[in-house]
Coordinates of C-alpha atoms in Angstrom, one line a residue:
X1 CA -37.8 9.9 15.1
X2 CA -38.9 7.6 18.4
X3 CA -35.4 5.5 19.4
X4 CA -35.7 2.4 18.4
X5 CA -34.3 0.8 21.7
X6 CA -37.5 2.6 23.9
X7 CA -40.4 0.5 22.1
X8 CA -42.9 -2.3 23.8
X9 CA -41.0 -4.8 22.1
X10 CA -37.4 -4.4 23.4
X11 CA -38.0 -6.9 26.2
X12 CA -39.0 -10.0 24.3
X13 CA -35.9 -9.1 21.7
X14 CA -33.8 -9.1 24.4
X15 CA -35.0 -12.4 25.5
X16 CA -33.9 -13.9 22.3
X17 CA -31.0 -12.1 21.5
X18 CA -30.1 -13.4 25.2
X19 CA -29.3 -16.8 23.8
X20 CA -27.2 -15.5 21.3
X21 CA -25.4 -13.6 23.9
X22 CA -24.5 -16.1 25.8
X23 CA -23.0 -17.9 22.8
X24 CA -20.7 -15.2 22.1
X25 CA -19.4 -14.8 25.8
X26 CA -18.8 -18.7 25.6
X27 CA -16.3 -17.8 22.6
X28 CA -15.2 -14.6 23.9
X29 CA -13.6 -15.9 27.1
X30 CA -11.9 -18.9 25.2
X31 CA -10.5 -16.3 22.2
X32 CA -9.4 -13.7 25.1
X33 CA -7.9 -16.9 27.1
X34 CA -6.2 -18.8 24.0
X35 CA -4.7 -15.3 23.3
X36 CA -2.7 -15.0 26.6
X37 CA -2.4 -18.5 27.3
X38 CA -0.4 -18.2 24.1
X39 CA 1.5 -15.0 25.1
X40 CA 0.3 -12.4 23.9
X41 CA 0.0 -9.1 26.6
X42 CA -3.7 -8.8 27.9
X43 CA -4.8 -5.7 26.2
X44 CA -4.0 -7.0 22.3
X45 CA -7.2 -9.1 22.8
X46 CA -8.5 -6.6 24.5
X47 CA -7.8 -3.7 22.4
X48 CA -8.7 -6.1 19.6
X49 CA -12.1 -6.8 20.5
X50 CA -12.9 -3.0 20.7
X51 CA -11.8 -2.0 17.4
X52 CA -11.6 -5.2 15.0
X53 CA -14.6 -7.0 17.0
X54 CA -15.3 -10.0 14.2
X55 CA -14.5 -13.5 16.2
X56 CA -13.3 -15.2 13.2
X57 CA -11.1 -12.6 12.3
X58 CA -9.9 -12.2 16.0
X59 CA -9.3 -15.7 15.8
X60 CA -7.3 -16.1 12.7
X61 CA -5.2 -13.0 13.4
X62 CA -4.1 -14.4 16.5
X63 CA -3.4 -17.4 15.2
X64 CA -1.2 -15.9 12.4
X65 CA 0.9 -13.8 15.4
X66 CA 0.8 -16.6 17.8
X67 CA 2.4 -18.6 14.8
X68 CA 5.5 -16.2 14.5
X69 CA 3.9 -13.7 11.8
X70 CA 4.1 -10.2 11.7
X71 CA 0.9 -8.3 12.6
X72 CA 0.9 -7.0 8.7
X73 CA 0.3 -10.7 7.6
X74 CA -2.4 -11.0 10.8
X75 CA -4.3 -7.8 9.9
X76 CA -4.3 -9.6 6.3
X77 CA -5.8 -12.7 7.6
X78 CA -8.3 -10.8 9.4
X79 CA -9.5 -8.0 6.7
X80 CA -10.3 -11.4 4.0
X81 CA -12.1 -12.9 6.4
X82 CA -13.8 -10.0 6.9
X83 CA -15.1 -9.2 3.6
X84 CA -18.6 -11.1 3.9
X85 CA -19.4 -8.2 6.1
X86 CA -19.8 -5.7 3.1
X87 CA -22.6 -8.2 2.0
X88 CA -24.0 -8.1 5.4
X89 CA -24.1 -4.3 5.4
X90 CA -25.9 -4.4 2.6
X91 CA -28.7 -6.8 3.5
X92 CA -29.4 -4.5 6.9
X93 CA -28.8 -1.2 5.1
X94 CA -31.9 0.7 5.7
X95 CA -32.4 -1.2 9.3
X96 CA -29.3 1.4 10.5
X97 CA -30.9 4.4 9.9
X98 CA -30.1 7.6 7.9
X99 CA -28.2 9.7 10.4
X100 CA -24.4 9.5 9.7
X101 CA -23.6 8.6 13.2
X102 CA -26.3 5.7 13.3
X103 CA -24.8 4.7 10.1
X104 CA -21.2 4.3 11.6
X105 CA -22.4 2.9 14.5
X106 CA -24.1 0.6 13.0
X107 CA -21.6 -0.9 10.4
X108 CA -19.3 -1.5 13.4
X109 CA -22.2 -3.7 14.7
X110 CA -22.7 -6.0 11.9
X111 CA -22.1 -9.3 12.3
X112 CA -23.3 -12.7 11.7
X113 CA -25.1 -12.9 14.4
X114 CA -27.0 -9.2 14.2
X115 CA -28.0 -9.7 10.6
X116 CA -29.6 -13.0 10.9
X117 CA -31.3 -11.8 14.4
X118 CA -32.8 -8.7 12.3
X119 CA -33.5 -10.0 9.2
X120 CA -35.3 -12.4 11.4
X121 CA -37.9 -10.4 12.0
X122 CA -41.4 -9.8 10.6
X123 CA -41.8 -6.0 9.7
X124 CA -39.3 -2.8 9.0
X125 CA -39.6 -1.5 12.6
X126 CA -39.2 -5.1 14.6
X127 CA -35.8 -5.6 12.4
X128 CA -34.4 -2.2 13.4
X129 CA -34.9 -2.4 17.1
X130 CA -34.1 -6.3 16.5
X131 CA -30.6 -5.3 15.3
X132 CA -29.9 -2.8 17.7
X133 CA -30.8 -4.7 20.8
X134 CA -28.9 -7.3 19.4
X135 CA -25.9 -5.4 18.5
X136 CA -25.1 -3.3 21.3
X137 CA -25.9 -6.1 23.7
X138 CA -23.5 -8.7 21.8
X139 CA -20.4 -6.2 21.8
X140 CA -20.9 -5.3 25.3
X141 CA -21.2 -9.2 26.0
X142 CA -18.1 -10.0 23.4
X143 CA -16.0 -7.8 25.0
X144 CA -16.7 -8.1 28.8
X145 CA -16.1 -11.7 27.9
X146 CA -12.8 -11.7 26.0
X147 CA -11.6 -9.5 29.0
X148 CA -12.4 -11.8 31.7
X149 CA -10.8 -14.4 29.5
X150 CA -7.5 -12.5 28.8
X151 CA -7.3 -12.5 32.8
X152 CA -8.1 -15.7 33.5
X153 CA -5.5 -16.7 30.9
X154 CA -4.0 -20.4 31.1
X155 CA -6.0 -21.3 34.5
X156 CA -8.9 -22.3 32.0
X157 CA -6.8 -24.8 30.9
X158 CA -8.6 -26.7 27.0
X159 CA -11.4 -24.2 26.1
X160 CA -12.0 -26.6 23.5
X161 CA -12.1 -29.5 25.6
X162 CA -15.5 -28.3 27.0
X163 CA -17.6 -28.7 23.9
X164 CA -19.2 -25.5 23.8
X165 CA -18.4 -24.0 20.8
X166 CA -21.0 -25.7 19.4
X167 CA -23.7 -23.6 21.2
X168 CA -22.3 -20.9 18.6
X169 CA -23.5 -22.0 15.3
X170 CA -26.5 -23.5 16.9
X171 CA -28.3 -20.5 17.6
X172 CA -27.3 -19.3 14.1
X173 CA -29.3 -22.2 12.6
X174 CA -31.9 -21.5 14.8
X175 CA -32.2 -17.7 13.6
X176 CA -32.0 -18.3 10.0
X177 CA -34.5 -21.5 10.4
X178 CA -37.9 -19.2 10.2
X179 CA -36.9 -18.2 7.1
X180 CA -35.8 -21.4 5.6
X181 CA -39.6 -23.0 6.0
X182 CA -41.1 -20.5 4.6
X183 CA -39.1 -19.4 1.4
X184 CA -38.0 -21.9 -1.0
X185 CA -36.2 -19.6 -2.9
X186 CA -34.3 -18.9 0.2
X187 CA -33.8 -23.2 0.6
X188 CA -32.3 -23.5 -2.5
X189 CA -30.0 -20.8 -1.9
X190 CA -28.7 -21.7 1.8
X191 CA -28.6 -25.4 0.4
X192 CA -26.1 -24.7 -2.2
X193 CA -24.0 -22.0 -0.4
X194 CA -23.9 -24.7 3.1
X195 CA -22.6 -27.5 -0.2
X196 CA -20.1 -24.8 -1.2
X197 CA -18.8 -24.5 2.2
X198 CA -19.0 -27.7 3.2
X199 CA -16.9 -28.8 -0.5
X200 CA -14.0 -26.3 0.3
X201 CA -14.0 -26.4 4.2
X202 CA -10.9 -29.3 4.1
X203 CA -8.5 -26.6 1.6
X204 CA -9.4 -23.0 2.8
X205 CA -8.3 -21.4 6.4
X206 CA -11.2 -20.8 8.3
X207 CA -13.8 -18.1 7.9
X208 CA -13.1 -18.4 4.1
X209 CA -16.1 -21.2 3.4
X210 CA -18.6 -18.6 5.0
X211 CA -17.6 -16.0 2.2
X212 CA -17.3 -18.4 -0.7
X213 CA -21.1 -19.5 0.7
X214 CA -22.5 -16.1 -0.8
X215 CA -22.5 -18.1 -4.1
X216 CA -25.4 -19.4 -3.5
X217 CA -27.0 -16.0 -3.9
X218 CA -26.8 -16.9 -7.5
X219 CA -29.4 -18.9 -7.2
X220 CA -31.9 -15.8 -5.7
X221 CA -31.0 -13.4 -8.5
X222 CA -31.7 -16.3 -10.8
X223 CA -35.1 -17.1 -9.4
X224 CA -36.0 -13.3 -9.0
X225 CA -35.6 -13.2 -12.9
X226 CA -37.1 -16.0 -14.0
X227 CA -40.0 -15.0 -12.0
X228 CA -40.2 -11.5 -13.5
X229 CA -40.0 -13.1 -17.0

């Protein structure tokens, strides 16, 4: 089977997913600088970004330590904001491939970010390269980023006080917009799971409106029915 990272159209995916990139290394310096400007040792972000690698659940989990927690109460935080990933997985299932160590691979890579970027795309083949090129380039980013972050530690001073976490949900709106004009099915849906979130946003921690968003799938299943009837 021909790689799907040695294709004509790997250069124009990485074009895009560049934007996207530079999003996450906007977020990774501030997470890996919040988390030793707070005190933790350099490698827990570090070692954290490796193995956990979900920046919401990265975020929470050092807030929870940071806070006076134990880390069984911050590995908690971060596996329930987690969870939307095992719908993720299951929208880019047969993007990963069949091999066992694609597959593994793979599931380590999903994230907002890499679903919407694949599931962007057009045909079968432009989604899997899509989602590769976007994945391995994003953790590579993510974690060269949280690194420099962890060493620059408190000489960044604010991260929030620049204003750029907003280029992070930006791009996401941008990926998912394609698909938004031209499904109404799909309208409906991501208006009533962005109500959802947007109702429960001011009494949930963080991370926990994007899962409780996945109601609005109800909505597709709904539609798919009625139109088979």
């Amino acid at each position: 089977m021909r790689s799907p990272l040695r294709t004509p159209m790997v250069l124009p995916l990485v074009r895009d997913a560049s934007l996207v990139w530079v999003a996450s290394g906007i977020v990774g310096i501030s997470f890996g600088a919040v988390a030793v400007a707070g005190g933790l040792p350099v490698w827990v972000p570090v070692v954290m970004s490796l193995v956990v690698y979900a920046g919401s659940a990265q975020f929470s989990a050092v807030g929870v330590l940071l806070a006076g927690s134990g880390p069984l109460a911050a590995a908690a935080t971060g596996l329930l904001l987690n969870t939307r990933t095992a719908a993720f997985s299951l929208a880019v299932a047969d993007v990963l491939g069949r091999g066992r160590l694609a597959r593994l691979l793979g599931a380590h890579l999903v994230t907002d970010e890499t679903v919407a970027f694949a599931l962007a795309q057009s045909d079968p083949e432009r989604r899997r390269t899509a989602f590769w090129v976007s994945g391995l380039g994003l953790f590579a980013v993510w974690n060269v980023s949280v690194l420099a972050g962890a060493l620059a530690g408190s000489a960044l001073g604010d991260t929030a006080a620049y204003g750029l976490d907003a280029a992070f949900p930006a791009v996401l709106a941008a990926l998912v917009l394609p698909a938004l004009r031209d499904d109404a099915r799909t309208r409906r849906c991501a208006l009533l799971g962005a109500c959802v979130a947007l109702l429960v946003t001011p009494l949930v921690p963080a991370g926990v409106p994007v899962l409780l968003a996945l109601a609005g799938l109800a909505l597709y299943g709904g539609g798919r029915k009625g139109a088979a009837a």
